[in-house]
PDB file of C-alpha atoms (C1' of nucleotides) in Angstrom:
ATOM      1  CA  UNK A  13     115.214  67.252 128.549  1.00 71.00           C
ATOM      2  CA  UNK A  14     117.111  69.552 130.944  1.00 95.00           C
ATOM      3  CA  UNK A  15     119.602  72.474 130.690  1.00 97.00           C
ATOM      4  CA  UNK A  16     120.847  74.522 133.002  1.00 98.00           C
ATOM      5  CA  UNK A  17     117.502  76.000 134.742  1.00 97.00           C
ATOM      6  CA  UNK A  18     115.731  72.590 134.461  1.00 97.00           C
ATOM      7  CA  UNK A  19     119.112  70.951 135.998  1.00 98.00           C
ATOM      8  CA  UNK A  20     119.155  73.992 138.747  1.00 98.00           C
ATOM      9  CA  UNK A  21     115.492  74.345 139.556  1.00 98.00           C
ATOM     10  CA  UNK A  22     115.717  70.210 140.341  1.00 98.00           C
ATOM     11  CA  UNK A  23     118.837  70.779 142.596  1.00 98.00           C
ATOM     12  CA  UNK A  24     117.155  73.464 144.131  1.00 98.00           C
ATOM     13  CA  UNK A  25     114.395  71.856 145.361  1.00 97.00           C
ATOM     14  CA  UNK A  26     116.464  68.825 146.261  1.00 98.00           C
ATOM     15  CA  UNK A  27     118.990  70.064 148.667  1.00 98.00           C
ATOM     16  CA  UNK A  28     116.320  70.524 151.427  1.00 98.00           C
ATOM     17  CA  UNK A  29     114.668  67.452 151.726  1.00 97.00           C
ATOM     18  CA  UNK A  30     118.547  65.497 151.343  1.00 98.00           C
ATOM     19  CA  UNK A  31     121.381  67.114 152.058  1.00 98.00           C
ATOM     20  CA  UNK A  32     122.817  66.346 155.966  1.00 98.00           C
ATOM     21  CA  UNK A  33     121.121  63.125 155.675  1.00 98.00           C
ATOM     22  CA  UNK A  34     122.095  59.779 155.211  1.00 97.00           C
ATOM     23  CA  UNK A  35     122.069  56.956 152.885  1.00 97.00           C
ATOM     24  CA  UNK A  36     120.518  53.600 154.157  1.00 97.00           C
ATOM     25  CA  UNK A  37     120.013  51.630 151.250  1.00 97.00           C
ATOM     26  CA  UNK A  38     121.097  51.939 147.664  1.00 97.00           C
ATOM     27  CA  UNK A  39     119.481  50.420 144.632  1.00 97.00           C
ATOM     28  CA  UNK A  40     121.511  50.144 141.289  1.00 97.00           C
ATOM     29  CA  UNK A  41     120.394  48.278 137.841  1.00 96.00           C
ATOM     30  CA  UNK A  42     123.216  47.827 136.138  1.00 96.00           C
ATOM     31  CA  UNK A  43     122.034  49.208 132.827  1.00 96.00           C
ATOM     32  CA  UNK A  44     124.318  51.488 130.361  1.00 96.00           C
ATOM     33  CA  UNK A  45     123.051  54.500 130.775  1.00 95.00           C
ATOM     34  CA  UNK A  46     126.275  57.346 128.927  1.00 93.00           C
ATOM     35  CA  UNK A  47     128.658  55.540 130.965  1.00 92.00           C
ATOM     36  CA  UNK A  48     127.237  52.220 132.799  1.00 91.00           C
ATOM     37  CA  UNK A  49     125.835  52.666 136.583  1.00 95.00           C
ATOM     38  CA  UNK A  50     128.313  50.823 138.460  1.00 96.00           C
ATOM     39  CA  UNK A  51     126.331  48.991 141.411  1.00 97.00           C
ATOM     40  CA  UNK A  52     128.823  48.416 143.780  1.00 97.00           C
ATOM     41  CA  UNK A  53     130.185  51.914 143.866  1.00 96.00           C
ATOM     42  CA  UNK A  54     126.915  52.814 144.410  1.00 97.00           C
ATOM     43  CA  UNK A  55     126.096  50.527 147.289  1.00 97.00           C
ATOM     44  CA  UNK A  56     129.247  51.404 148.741  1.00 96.00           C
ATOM     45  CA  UNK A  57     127.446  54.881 150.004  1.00 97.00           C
ATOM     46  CA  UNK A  58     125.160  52.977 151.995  1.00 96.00           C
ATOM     47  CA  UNK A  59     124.817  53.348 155.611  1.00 91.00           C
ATOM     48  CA  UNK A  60     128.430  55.479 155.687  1.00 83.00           C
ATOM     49  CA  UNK A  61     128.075  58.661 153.780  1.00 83.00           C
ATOM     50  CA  UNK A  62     125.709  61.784 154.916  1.00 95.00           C
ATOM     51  CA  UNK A  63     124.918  63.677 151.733  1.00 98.00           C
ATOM     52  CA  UNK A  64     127.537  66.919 152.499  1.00 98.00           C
ATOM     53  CA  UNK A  65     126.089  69.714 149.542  1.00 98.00           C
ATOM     54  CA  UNK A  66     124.696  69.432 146.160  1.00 98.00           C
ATOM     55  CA  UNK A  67     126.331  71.519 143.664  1.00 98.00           C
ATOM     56  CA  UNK A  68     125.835  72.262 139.694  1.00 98.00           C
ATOM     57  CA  UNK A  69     128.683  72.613 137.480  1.00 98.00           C
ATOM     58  CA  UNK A  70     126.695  73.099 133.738  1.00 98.00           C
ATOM     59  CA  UNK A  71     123.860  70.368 133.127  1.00 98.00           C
ATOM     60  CA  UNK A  72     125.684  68.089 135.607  1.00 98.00           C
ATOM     61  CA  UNK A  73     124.594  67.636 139.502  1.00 98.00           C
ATOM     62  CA  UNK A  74     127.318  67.200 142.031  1.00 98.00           C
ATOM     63  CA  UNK A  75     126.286  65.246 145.280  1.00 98.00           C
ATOM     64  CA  UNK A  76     128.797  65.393 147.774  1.00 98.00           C
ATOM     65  CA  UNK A  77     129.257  62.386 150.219  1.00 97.00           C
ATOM     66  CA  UNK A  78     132.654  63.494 151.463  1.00 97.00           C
ATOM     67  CA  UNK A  79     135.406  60.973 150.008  1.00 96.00           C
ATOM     68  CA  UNK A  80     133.145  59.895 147.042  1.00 97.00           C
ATOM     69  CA  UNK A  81     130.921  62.438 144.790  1.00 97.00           C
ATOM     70  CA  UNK A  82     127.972  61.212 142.541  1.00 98.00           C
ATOM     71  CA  UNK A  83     128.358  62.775 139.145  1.00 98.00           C
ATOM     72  CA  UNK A  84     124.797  62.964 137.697  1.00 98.00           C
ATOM     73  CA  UNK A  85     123.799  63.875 134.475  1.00 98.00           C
ATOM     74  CA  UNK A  86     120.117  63.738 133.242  1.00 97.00           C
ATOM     75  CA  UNK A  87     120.897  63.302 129.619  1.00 97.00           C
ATOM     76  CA  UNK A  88     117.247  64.151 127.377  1.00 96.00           C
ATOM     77  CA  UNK A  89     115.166  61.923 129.448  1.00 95.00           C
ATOM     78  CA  UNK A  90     116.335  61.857 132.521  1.00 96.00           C
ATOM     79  CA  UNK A  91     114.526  63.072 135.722  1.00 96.00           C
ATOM     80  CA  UNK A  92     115.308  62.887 139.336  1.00 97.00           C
ATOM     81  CA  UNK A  93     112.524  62.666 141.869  1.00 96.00           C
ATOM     82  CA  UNK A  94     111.630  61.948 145.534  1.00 97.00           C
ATOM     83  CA  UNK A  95     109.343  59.521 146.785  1.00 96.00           C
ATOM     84  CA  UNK A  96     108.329  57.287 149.892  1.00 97.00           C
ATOM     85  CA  UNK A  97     110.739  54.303 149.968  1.00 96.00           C
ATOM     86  CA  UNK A  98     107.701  52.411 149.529  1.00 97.00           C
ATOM     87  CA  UNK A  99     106.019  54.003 146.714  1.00 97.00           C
ATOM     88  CA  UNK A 100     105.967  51.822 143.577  1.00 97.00           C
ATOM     89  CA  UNK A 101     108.652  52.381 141.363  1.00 96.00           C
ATOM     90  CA  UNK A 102     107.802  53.558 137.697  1.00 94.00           C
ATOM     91  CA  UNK A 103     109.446  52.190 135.090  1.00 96.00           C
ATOM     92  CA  UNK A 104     113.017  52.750 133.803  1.00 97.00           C
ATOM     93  CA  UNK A 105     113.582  54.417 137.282  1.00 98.00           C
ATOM     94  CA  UNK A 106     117.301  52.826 137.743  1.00 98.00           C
ATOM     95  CA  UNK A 107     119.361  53.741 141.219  1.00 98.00           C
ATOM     96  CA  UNK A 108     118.030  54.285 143.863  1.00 98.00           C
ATOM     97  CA  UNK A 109     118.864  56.067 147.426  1.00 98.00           C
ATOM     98  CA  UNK A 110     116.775  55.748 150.496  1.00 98.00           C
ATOM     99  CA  UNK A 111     117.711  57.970 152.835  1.00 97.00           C
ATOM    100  CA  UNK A 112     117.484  57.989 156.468  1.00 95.00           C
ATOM    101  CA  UNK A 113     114.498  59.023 156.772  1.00 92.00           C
ATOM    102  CA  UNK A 114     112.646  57.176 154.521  1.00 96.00           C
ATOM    103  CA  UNK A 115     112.841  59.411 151.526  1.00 97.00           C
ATOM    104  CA  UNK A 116     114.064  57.813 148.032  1.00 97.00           C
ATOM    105  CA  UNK A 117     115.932  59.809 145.630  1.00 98.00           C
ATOM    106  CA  UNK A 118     115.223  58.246 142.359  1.00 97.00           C
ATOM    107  CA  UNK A 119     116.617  58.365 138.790  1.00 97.00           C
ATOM    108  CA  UNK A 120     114.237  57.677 136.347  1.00 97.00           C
ATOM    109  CA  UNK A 121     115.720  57.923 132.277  1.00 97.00           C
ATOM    110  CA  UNK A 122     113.957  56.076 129.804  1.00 96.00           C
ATOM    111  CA  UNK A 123     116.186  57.126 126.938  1.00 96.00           C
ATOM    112  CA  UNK A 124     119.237  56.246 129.028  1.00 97.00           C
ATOM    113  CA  UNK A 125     121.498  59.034 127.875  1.00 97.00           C
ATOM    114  CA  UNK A 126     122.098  60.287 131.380  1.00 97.00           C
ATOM    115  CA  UNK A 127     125.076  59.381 133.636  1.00 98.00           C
ATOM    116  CA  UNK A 128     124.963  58.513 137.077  1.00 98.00           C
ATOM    117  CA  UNK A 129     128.704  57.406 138.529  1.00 98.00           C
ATOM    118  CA  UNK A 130     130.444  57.643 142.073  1.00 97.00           C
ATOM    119  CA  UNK A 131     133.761  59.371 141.353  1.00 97.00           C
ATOM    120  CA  UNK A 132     136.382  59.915 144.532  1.00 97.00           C
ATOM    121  CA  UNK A 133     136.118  63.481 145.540  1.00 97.00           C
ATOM    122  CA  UNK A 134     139.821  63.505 145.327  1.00 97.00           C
ATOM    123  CA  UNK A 135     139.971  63.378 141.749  1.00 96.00           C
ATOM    124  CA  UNK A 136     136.764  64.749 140.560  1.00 96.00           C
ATOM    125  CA  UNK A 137     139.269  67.399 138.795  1.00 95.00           C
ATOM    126  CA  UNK A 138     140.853  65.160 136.667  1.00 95.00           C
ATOM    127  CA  UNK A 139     137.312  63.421 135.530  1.00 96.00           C
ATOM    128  CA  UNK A 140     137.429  63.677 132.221  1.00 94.00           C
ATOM    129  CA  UNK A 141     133.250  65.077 131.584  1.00 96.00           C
ATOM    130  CA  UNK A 142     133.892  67.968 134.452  1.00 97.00           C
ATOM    131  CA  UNK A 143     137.399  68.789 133.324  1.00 96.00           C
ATOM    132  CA  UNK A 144     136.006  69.591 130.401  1.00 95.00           C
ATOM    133  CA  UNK A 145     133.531  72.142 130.888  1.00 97.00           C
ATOM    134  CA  UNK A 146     133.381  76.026 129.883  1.00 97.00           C
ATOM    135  CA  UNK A 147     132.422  79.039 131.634  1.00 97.00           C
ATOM    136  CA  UNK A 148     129.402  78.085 133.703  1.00 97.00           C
ATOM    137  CA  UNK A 149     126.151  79.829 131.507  1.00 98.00           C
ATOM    138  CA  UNK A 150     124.904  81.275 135.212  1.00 96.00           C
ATOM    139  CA  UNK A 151     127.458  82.243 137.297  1.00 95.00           C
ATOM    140  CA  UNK A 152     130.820  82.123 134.437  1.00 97.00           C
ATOM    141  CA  UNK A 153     132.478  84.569 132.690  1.00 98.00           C
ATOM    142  CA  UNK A 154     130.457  84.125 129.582  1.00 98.00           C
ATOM    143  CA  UNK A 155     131.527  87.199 127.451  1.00 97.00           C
ATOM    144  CA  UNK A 156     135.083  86.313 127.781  1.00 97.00           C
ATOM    145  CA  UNK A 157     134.988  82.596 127.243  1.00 97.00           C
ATOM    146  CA  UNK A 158     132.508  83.446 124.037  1.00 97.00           C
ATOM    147  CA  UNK A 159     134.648  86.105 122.881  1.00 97.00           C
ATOM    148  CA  UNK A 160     137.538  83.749 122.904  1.00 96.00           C
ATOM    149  CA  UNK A 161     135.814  81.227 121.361  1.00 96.00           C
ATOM    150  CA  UNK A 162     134.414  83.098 118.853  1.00 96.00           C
ATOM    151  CA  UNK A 163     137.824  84.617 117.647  1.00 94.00           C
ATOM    152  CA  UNK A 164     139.668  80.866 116.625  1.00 92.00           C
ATOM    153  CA  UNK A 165     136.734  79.147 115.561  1.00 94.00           C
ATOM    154  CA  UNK A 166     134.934  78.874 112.031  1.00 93.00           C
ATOM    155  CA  UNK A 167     131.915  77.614 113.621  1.00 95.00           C
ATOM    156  CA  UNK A 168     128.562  78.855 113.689  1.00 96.00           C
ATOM    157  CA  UNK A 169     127.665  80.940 116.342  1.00 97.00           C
ATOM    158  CA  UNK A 170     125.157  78.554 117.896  1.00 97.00           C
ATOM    159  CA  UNK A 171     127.715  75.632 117.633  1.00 96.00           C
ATOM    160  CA  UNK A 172     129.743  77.681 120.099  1.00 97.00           C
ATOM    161  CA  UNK A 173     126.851  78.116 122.597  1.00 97.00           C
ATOM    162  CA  UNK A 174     126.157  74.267 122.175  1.00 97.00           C
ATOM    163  CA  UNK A 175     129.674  72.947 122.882  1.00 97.00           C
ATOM    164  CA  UNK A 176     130.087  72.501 127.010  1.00 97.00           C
ATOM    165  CA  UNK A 177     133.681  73.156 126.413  1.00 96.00           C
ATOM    166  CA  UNK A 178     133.052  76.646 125.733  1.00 97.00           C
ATOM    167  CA  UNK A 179     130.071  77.669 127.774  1.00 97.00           C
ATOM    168  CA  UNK A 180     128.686  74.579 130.896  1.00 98.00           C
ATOM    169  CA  UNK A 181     124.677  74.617 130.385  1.00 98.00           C
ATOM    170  CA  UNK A 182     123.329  75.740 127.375  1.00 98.00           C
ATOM    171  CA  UNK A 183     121.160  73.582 125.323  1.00 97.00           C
ATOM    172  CA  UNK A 184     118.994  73.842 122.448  1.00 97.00           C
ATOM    173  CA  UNK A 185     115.977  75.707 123.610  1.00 97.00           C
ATOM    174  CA  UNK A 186     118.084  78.229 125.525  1.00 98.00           C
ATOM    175  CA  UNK A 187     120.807  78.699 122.792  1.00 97.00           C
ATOM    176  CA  UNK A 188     117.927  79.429 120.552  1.00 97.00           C
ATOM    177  CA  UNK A 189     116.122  82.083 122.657  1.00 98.00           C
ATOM    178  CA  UNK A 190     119.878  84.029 123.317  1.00 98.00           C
ATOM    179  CA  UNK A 191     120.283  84.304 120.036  1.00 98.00           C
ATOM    180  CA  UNK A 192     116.917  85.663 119.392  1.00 98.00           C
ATOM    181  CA  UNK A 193     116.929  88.139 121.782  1.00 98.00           C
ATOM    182  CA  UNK A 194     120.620  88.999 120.812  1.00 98.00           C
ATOM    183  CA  UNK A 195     118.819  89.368 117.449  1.00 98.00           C
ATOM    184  CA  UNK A 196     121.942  87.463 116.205  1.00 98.00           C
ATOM    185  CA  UNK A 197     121.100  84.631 113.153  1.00 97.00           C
ATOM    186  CA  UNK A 198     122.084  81.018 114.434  1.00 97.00           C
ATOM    187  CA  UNK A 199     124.445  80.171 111.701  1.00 96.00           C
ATOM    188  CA  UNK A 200     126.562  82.956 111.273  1.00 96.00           C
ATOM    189  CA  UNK A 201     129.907  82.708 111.949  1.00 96.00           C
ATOM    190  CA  UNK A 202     131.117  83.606 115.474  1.00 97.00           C
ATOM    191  CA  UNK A 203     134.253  85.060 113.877  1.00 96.00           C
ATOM    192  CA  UNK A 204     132.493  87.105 111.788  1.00 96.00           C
ATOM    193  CA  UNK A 205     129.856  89.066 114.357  1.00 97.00           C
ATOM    194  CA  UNK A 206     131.328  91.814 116.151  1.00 97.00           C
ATOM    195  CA  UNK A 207     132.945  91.750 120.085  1.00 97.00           C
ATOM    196  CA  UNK A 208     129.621  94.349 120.635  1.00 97.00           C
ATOM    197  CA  UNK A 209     127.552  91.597 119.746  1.00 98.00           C
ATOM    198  CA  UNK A 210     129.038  88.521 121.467  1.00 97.00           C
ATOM    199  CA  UNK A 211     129.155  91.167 124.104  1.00 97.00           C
ATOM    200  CA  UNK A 212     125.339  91.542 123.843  1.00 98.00           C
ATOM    201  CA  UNK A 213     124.761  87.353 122.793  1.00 98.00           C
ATOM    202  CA  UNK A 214     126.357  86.696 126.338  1.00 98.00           C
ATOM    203  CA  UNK A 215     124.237  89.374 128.149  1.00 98.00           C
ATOM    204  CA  UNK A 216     121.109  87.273 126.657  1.00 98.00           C
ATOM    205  CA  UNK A 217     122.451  84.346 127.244  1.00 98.00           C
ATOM    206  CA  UNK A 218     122.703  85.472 131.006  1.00 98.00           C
ATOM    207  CA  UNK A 219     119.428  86.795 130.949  1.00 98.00           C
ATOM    208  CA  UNK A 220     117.500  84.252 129.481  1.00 98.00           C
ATOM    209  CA  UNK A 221     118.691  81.286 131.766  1.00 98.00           C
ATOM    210  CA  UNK A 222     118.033  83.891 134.941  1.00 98.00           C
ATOM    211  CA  UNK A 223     114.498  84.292 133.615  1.00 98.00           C
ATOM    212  CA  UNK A 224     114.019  80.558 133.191  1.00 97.00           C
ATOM    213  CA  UNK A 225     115.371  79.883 136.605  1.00 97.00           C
ATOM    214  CA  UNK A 226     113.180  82.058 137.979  1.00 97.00           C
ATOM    215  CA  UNK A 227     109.813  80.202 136.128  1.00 97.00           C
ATOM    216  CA  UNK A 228     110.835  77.189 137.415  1.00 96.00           C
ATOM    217  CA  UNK A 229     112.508  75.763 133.935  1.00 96.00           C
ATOM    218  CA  UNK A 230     110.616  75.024 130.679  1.00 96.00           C
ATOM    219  CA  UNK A 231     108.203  72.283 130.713  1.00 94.00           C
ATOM    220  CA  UNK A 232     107.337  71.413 127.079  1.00 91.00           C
ATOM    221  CA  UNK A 233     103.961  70.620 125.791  1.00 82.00           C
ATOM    222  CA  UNK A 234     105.074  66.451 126.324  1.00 81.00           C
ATOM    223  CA  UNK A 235     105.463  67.951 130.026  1.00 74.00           C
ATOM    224  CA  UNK A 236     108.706  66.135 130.693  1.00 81.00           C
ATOM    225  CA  UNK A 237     109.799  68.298 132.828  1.00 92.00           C
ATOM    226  CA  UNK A 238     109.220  68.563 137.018  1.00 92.00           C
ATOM    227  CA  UNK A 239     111.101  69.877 139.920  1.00 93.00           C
ATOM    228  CA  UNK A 240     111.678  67.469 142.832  1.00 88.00           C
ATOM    229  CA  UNK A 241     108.222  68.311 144.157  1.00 88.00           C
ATOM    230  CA  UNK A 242     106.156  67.785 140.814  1.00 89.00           C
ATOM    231  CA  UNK A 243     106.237  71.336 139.569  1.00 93.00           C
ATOM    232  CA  UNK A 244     106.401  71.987 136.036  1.00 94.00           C
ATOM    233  CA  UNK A 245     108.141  74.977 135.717  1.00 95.00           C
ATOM    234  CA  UNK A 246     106.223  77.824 133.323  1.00 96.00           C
ATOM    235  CA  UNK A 247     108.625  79.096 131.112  1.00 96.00           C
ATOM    236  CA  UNK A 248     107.503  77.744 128.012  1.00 95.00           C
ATOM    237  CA  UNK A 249     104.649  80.077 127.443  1.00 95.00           C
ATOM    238  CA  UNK A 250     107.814  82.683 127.327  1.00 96.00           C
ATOM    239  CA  UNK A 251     109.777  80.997 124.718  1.00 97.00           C
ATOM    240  CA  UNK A 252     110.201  83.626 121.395  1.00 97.00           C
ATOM    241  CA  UNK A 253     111.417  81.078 118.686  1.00 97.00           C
ATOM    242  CA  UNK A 254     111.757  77.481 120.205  1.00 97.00           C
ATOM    243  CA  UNK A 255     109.032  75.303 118.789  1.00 96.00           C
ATOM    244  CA  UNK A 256     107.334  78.155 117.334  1.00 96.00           C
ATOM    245  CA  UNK A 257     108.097  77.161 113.611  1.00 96.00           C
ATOM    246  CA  UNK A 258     105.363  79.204 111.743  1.00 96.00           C
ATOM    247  CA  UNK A 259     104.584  80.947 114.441  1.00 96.00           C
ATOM    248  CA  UNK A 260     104.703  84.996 113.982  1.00 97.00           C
ATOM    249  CA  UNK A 261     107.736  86.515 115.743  1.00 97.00           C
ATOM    250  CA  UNK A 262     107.321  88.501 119.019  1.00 97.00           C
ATOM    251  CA  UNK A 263     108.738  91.719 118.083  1.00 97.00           C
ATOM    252  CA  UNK A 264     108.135  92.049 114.131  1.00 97.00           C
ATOM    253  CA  UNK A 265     105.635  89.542 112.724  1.00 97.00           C
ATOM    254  CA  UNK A 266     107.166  87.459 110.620  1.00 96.00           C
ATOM    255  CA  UNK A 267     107.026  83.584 110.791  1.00 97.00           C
ATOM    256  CA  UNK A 268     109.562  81.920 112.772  1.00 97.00           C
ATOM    257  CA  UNK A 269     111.659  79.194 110.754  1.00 96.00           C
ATOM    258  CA  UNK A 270     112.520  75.694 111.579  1.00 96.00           C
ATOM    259  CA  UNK A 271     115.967  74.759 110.265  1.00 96.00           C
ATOM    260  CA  UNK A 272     118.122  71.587 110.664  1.00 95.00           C
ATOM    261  CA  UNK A 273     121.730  72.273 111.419  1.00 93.00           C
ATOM    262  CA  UNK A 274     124.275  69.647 113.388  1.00 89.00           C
ATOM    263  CA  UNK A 275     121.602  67.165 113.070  1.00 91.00           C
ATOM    264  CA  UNK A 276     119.037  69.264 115.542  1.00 95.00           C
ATOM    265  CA  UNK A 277     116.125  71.409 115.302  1.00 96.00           C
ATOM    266  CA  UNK A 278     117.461  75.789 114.662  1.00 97.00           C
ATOM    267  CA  UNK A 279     114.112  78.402 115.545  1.00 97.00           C
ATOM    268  CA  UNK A 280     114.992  81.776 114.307  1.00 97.00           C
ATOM    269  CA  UNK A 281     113.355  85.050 113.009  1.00 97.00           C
ATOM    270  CA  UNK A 282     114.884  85.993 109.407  1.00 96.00           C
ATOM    271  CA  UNK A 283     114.191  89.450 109.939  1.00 97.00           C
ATOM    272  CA  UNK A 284     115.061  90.341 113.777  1.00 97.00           C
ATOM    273  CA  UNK A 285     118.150  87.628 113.234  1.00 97.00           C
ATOM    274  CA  UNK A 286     121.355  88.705 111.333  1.00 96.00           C
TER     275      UNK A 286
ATOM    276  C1'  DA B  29     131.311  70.750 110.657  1.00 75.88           C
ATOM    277  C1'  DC B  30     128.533  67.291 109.630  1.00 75.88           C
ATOM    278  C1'  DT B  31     126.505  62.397 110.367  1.00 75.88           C
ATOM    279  C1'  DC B  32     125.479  58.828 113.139  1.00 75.88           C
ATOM    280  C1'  DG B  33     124.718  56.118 117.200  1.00 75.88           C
ATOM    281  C1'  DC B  34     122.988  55.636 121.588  1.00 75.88           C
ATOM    282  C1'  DC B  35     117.617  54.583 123.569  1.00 75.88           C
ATOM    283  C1'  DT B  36     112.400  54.949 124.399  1.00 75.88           C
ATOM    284  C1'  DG B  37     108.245  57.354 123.738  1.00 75.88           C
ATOM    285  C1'  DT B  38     104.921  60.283 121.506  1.00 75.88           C
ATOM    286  C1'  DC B  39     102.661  62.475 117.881  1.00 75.88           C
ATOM    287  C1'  DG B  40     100.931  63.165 113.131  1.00 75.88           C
TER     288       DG B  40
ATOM    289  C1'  DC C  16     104.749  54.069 109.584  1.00 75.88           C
ATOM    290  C1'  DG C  17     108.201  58.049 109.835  1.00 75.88           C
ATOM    291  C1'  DA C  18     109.611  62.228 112.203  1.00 75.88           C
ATOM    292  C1'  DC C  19     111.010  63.997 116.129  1.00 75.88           C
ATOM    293  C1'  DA C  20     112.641  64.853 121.061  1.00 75.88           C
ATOM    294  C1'  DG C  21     115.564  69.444 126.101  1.00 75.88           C
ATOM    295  C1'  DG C  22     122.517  65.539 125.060  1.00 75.88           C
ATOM    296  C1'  DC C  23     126.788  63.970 124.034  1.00 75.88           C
ATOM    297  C1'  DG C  24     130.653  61.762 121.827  1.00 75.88           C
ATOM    298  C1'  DA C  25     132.889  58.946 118.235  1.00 75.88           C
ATOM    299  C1'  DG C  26     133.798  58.891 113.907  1.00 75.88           C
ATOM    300  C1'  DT C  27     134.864  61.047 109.322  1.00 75.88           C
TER     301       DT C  27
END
DNA sequence: ACTCGCCTGTCG
DNA sequence: CGACAGGCGAGT
């Protein structure tokens, strides 16, 4: 479900109603979620730790507890919500934290590709999904870790803008709009397309994940998506090529395409797109 | 660079 | 019933 303004817009409206307080009571399934929820790491934050911040480093959500950071990932599925400790718990909702005053912060993932793990803050460096990441998409140097990129790879361009190792929050919806409004085709080869027009691909990817942020993310049509308060965010009515297969393009017309490449769903405008 | 696997749910 | 879904990683 979530990249980088989904994942943002939910830590946003998070941090107030948790951070500075405490953890009473932790709930953890076991269940396998990307890695497996480990319970008693989790229930070792109980009635100790004060939530200190809550950060974003790409599509992953930082909570900081002092000695011991929760890594959280929210996978496809995966949502994060608050609710009464008392409120009935809907289903595949897996850890839970009540805080102290009486607020739960629940993980809910029914496809289970999310990852939810208590990592000691002193060597959240070395763990191995974080260490990994690119330029963050919002706040990174995206032009210069794209450019880079783009010069030793024989990828497509859009497999660049996919892989976390190059640039930390870009997903398939958002990697599609960039490249529309960088008017740059998905599958051309990055080192083929000119340092103006990574240049330019990095400016939209910039821009697009700054408008998004500031609708409140991209609720789809399934409307999978909420903030921490229940607001859909309205950036889907904005979208120029994702899920708009047939669909005339914005700017000249024609019908947007649909294309499977890497196993996942391309949008794209033949004409505007080179 | 592709395919598949991991899961459940929804839609046509 | 199959196709598909906003992610990621292990294989090949």
């Amino acid at each position: 479900m979530p990249e980088l303004p989904e994942v943002e817009t939910v830590r946003r409206s998070l941090a107030p109603h948790i951070v500075g307080r405490r953890v009473m009571a932790v709930s953890a399934a076991p269940v396998k979620l990307r890695l497996g929820i480990e319970p008693g790491e989790w229930r070792s934050l109980a009635g100790v730790a004060s939530l200190r911040g809550l950060h974003r480093r790409g599509k992953y959500i930082l909570a900081d507890f002092g000695a011991s950071t929760a890594v959280l990932h929210l996978g496809m599925s995966g949502r994060l919500v608050l609710r009464p400790h008392a409120a009935a718990c809907e289903k595949h909702t897996h850890l839970r934290l009540r805080f102290e005053h009486g607020i739960e912060l629940r993980l809910v993932d029914p496809r289970r590709f999310g990852m939810a793990v208590v990592v000691a803050t002193a060597v959240l460096p070395a763990f191995a999904p974080l260490a990994g990441l690119g330029a963050d998409a919002l706040d990174g140097d995206v032009e210069g870790a794209l450019l880079a990129a783009a010069r030793r790879s024989r990828s497509p361009i859009r497999a660049l803008l996919l892989d976390q190792r190059v640039v930390a929050g870009v997903g398939n919806i958002y990697a599609s709009e960039a490249l529309a409004r960088a008017g740059v085709h998905p599958l051309r080869q990055a080192a083929a397309i000119s340092s103006e027009r990574v240049a330019r691909l990095a400016g939209a990817v910039k821009a697009v994940l700054a408008d998004a942020l500031a609708a409140g993310g991209t609720t789809l049509a399934d409307g999978g998506f909420s903030d921490a308060s229940g607001n859909e965010g309205y950036f889907a009515v904005k979208l120029d090529v994702y899920g708009r297969k047939g669909h005339p393009c914005r700017a000249c017309g024609s019908p947007i395409r649909r294309q499977v490449a890497g196993g996942r769903s391309v949008f794209y405008c033949a004409r505007c797109q080179r």
